[in-house]
Amino acid sequence: RAKAEGRDLYRFFTRELNARASQRLHLEHRLREAVAAQQLSLLYQPILDLDTGALVACEALLRWHDDELGPVPPARFVPVAEESGLIQDIGRFVLSTVCEQVAAWRDAGLGTCPVAVNVSAAHLQRESLAGPVADLLGRFGLSADALQIEITESVLMDLSGAISARVQALSDLGLAIHIDDFGTGYSSINYLRRFAIDCIKIDRSFIANLCNRDEDQALATAMIAMAKAFSLRVIAEGIEERVQLEVLRRLGCDFGQGYYFARPMDAADLARCLQAPGLLAAPKLAAAGA
Ligand code: C2E
Ligand code: MG
Ligand code: MG
Ligand code: MG
């Protein structure tokens, strides 16, 4: 009897695992086709100076709309890209698209708006990006401050040191290195001393409960104080409400990004924001008592 039950369970799990594996394989297949057909695109989300409301940069965020699967969020397809190696093609696509876009905005007389690019550890494990990035900057006539690199803490935890050396090479080119999802990595923050980190991005999860969980406010306070002590700049991500902005301003957070200001938008809409730089933030800052 127990044996029969065990057998049923085994069958159940096997079926379940097979279904998941084939789903994943299908996603990988579709993604491979999408990359080949250049069906991935980028949106840009503004990053604002919380003192002045100035639009100081934006973050490039991948989008994929598949004919059959519909819109697939990056949280779902980036891990598949990392495991399958497609992240290399995707990462290069993002870097070259961003450089071309920054140059296009500049050529339209809108100035140089720096763009933060998410770079995956799995990509840096496979190849150095310093060479390709230097080529792109040269090709589009951009200086190194046109690009900012966002990496997660896990990138700096690699034991071999190979990935860290590749991050350092990007920093040596003059690119600012930002630590994304800061506070979620469970890593030693020792790397803040060893690396040329320019900025930390406080993870959205801390901002979400900033005003209703004392622990999260204490953590955000500590992160901002620590950043100041290390002369790092701080971006808060996921600002959705006026009260969060008020608290962050009081804590001395430098920059912010989130739906309260603007959602990720296409390049044409971002150009409109660049044309009227005060428009986005001025009313929001006024509402927050600035
Ligand atoms: P991330 O780098 O932490 O990006 C911020 C995410 O928060 C984005 O989700 C953005 O749309 C979302 N967000 C911004 N403001 C708000 C807000 O006020 N409220 C809420 N609820 N969400 C907000 P998205 O675009 O779905 O990207 C998710 C993750 O996928 C990114 O997290 C990043 O880890 C990864 N990703 C996106 N684009 C790329 C890329 O080009 N390359 C790589 N390697 N990863 C990427
Ligand atoms: Mg990011
Ligand atoms: Mg982030
Ligand atoms: Mg995040």
PDB file of N, CA and C in Angstrom, residues 147-185:
ATOM      1  N   LEU A 147      27.571  55.688 -20.284  1.00  0.00           N
ATOM      2  CA  LEU A 147      27.108  54.356 -19.870  1.00  0.00           C
ATOM      3  C   LEU A 147      27.399  54.127 -18.403  1.00  0.00           C
ATOM      4  N   GLN A 148      26.425  53.530 -17.705  1.00  0.00           N
ATOM      5  CA  GLN A 148      26.640  53.114 -16.325  1.00  0.00           C
ATOM      6  C   GLN A 148      26.352  51.616 -16.268  1.00  0.00           C
ATOM      7  N   ILE A 149      27.118  50.906 -15.456  1.00  0.00           N
ATOM      8  CA  ILE A 149      26.958  49.456 -15.399  1.00  0.00           C
ATOM      9  C   ILE A 149      26.272  49.064 -14.093  1.00  0.00           C
ATOM     10  N   GLU A 150      25.147  48.363 -14.186  1.00  0.00           N
ATOM     11  CA  GLU A 150      24.483  47.847 -12.990  1.00  0.00           C
ATOM     12  C   GLU A 150      24.793  46.360 -12.838  1.00  0.00           C
ATOM     13  N   ILE A 151      25.380  46.015 -11.696  1.00  0.00           N
ATOM     14  CA  ILE A 151      25.628  44.602 -11.407  1.00  0.00           C
ATOM     15  C   ILE A 151      25.036  44.297 -10.029  1.00  0.00           C
ATOM     16  N   THR A 152      24.751  43.036  -9.776  1.00  0.00           N
ATOM     17  CA  THR A 152      24.264  42.674  -8.442  1.00  0.00           C
ATOM     18  C   THR A 152      25.445  42.246  -7.582  1.00  0.00           C
ATOM     19  N   GLU A 153      25.203  42.220  -6.267  1.00  0.00           N
ATOM     20  CA  GLU A 153      26.293  41.864  -5.348  1.00  0.00           C
ATOM     21  C   GLU A 153      26.895  40.505  -5.663  1.00  0.00           C
ATOM     22  N   SER A 154      26.046  39.594  -6.150  1.00  0.00           N
ATOM     23  CA  SER A 154      26.519  38.236  -6.425  1.00  0.00           C
ATOM     24  C   SER A 154      27.662  38.239  -7.438  1.00  0.00           C
ATOM     25  N   VAL A 155      27.676  39.248  -8.311  1.00  0.00           N
ATOM     26  CA  VAL A 155      28.733  39.338  -9.320  1.00  0.00           C
ATOM     27  C   VAL A 155      30.108  39.427  -8.661  1.00  0.00           C
ATOM     28  N   LEU A 156      30.129  40.108  -7.506  1.00  0.00           N
ATOM     29  CA  LEU A 156      31.423  40.332  -6.858  1.00  0.00           C
ATOM     30  C   LEU A 156      31.779  39.229  -5.870  1.00  0.00           C
ATOM     31  N   MET A 157      30.905  38.215  -5.785  1.00  0.00           N
ATOM     32  CA  MET A 157      31.165  37.127  -4.841  1.00  0.00           C
ATOM     33  C   MET A 157      31.884  35.946  -5.479  1.00  0.00           C
ATOM     34  N   ASP A 158      32.173  36.060  -6.772  1.00  0.00           N
ATOM     35  CA  ASP A 158      32.791  34.911  -7.431  1.00  0.00           C
ATOM     36  C   ASP A 158      34.169  34.649  -6.862  1.00  0.00           C
ATOM     37  N   LEU A 159      34.441  33.361  -6.646  1.00  0.00           N
ATOM     38  CA  LEU A 159      35.665  32.996  -5.934  1.00  0.00           C
ATOM     39  C   LEU A 159      36.889  33.113  -6.827  1.00  0.00           C
ATOM     40  N   SER A 160      36.707  32.838  -8.115  1.00  0.00           N
ATOM     41  CA  SER A 160      37.859  32.837  -9.018  1.00  0.00           C
ATOM     42  C   SER A 160      38.436  34.242  -9.172  1.00  0.00           C
ATOM     43  N   GLY A 161      37.576  35.258  -9.040  1.00  0.00           N
ATOM     44  CA  GLY A 161      38.052  36.622  -9.230  1.00  0.00           C
ATOM     45  C   GLY A 161      38.018  37.054 -10.681  1.00  0.00           C
ATOM     46  N   ALA A 162      37.668  36.132 -11.592  1.00  0.00           N
ATOM     47  CA  ALA A 162      37.677  36.469 -13.023  1.00  0.00           C
ATOM     48  C   ALA A 162      36.618  37.511 -13.337  1.00  0.00           C
ATOM     49  N   ILE A 163      35.430  37.323 -12.763  1.00  0.00           N
ATOM     50  CA  ILE A 163      34.340  38.253 -13.049  1.00  0.00           C
ATOM     51  C   ILE A 163      34.669  39.626 -12.459  1.00  0.00           C
ATOM     52  N   SER A 164      35.174  39.619 -11.221  1.00  0.00           N
ATOM     53  CA  SER A 164      35.512  40.893 -10.584  1.00  0.00           C
ATOM     54  C   SER A 164      36.533  41.666 -11.416  1.00  0.00           C
ATOM     55  N   ALA A 165      37.488  40.943 -11.983  1.00  0.00           N
ATOM     56  CA  ALA A 165      38.507  41.606 -12.808  1.00  0.00           C
ATOM     57  C   ALA A 165      37.859  42.249 -14.030  1.00  0.00           C
ATOM     58  N   ARG A 166      36.821  41.598 -14.555  1.00  0.00           N
ATOM     59  CA  ARG A 166      36.134  42.154 -15.730  1.00  0.00           C
ATOM     60  C   ARG A 166      35.291  43.374 -15.370  1.00  0.00           C
ATOM     61  N   VAL A 167      34.768  43.383 -14.150  1.00  0.00           N
ATOM     62  CA  VAL A 167      34.065  44.576 -13.666  1.00  0.00           C
ATOM     63  C   VAL A 167      35.072  45.712 -13.511  1.00  0.00           C
ATOM     64  N   GLN A 168      36.230  45.368 -12.938  1.00  0.00           N
ATOM     65  CA  GLN A 168      37.276  46.374 -12.743  1.00  0.00           C
ATOM     66  C   GLN A 168      37.710  46.973 -14.090  1.00  0.00           C
ATOM     67  N   ALA A 169      37.783  46.125 -15.114  1.00  0.00           N
ATOM     68  CA  ALA A 169      38.201  46.607 -16.439  1.00  0.00           C
ATOM     69  C   ALA A 169      37.201  47.633 -16.990  1.00  0.00           C
ATOM     70  N   LEU A 170      35.916  47.407 -16.716  1.00  0.00           N
ATOM     71  CA  LEU A 170      34.899  48.381 -17.145  1.00  0.00           C
ATOM     72  C   LEU A 170      35.052  49.682 -16.367  1.00  0.00           C
ATOM     73  N   SER A 171      35.339  49.538 -15.082  1.00  0.00           N
ATOM     74  CA  SER A 171      35.563  50.721 -14.249  1.00  0.00           C
ATOM     75  C   SER A 171      36.800  51.488 -14.730  1.00  0.00           C
ATOM     76  N   ASP A 172      37.841  50.746 -15.113  1.00  0.00           N
ATOM     77  CA  ASP A 172      39.067  51.383 -15.605  1.00  0.00           C
ATOM     78  C   ASP A 172      38.820  52.174 -16.894  1.00  0.00           C
ATOM     79  N   LEU A 173      37.815  51.729 -17.671  1.00  0.00           N
ATOM     80  CA  LEU A 173      37.452  52.475 -18.882  1.00  0.00           C
ATOM     81  C   LEU A 173      36.804  53.814 -18.540  1.00  0.00           C
ATOM     82  N   GLY A 174      36.378  53.948 -17.279  1.00  0.00           N
ATOM     83  CA  GLY A 174      35.739  55.190 -16.860  1.00  0.00           C
ATOM     84  C   GLY A 174      34.237  55.066 -16.637  1.00  0.00           C
ATOM     85  N   LEU A 175      33.712  53.845 -16.760  1.00  0.00           N
ATOM     86  CA  LEU A 175      32.277  53.646 -16.544  1.00  0.00           C
ATOM     87  C   LEU A 175      31.972  53.569 -15.048  1.00  0.00           C
ATOM     88  N   ALA A 176      30.878  54.191 -14.635  1.00  0.00           N
ATOM     89  CA  ALA A 176      30.449  54.097 -13.244  1.00  0.00           C
ATOM     90  C   ALA A 176      29.851  52.717 -12.999  1.00  0.00           C
ATOM     91  N   ILE A 177      30.176  52.137 -11.839  1.00  0.00           N
ATOM     92  CA  ILE A 177      29.651  50.823 -11.477  1.00  0.00           C
ATOM     93  C   ILE A 177      28.613  50.998 -10.363  1.00  0.00           C
ATOM     94  N   HIS A 178      27.396  50.533 -10.632  1.00  0.00           N
ATOM     95  CA  HIS A 178      26.323  50.630  -9.654  1.00  0.00           C
ATOM     96  C   HIS A 178      25.963  49.235  -9.127  1.00  0.00           C
ATOM     97  N   ILE A 179      25.767  49.137  -7.813  1.00  0.00           N
ATOM     98  CA  ILE A 179      25.333  47.859  -7.244  1.00  0.00           C
ATOM     99  C   ILE A 179      23.802  47.840  -7.191  1.00  0.00           C
ATOM    100  N   ASP A 180      23.219  46.944  -8.005  1.00  0.00           N
ATOM    101  CA  ASP A 180      21.770  46.837  -8.133  1.00  0.00           C
ATOM    102  C   ASP A 180      21.203  45.963  -7.012  1.00  0.00           C
ATOM    103  N   ASP A 181      19.940  46.185  -6.677  1.00  0.00           N
ATOM    104  CA  ASP A 181      19.244  45.360  -5.675  1.00  0.00           C
ATOM    105  C   ASP A 181      20.042  45.294  -4.380  1.00  0.00           C
ATOM    106  N   PHE A 182      20.653  46.409  -4.015  1.00  0.00           N
ATOM    107  CA  PHE A 182      21.516  46.417  -2.834  1.00  0.00           C
ATOM    108  C   PHE A 182      20.715  46.037  -1.588  1.00  0.00           C
ATOM    109  N   GLY A 183      21.332  45.175  -0.768  1.00  0.00           N
ATOM    110  CA  GLY A 183      20.695  44.762   0.476  1.00  0.00           C
ATOM    111  C   GLY A 183      20.036  43.403   0.394  1.00  0.00           C
ATOM    112  N   THR A 184      19.950  42.846  -0.824  1.00  0.00           N
ATOM    113  CA  THR A 184      19.288  41.545  -0.967  1.00  0.00           C
ATOM    114  C   THR A 184      20.283  40.412  -1.161  1.00  0.00           C
ATOM    115  N   GLY A 185      21.574  40.725  -1.223  1.00  0.00           N
ATOM    116  CA  GLY A 185      22.548  39.742  -1.672  1.00  0.00           C
ATOM    117  C   GLY A 185      23.161  38.860  -0.606  1.00  0.00           C
TER     118      GLY A 185
END
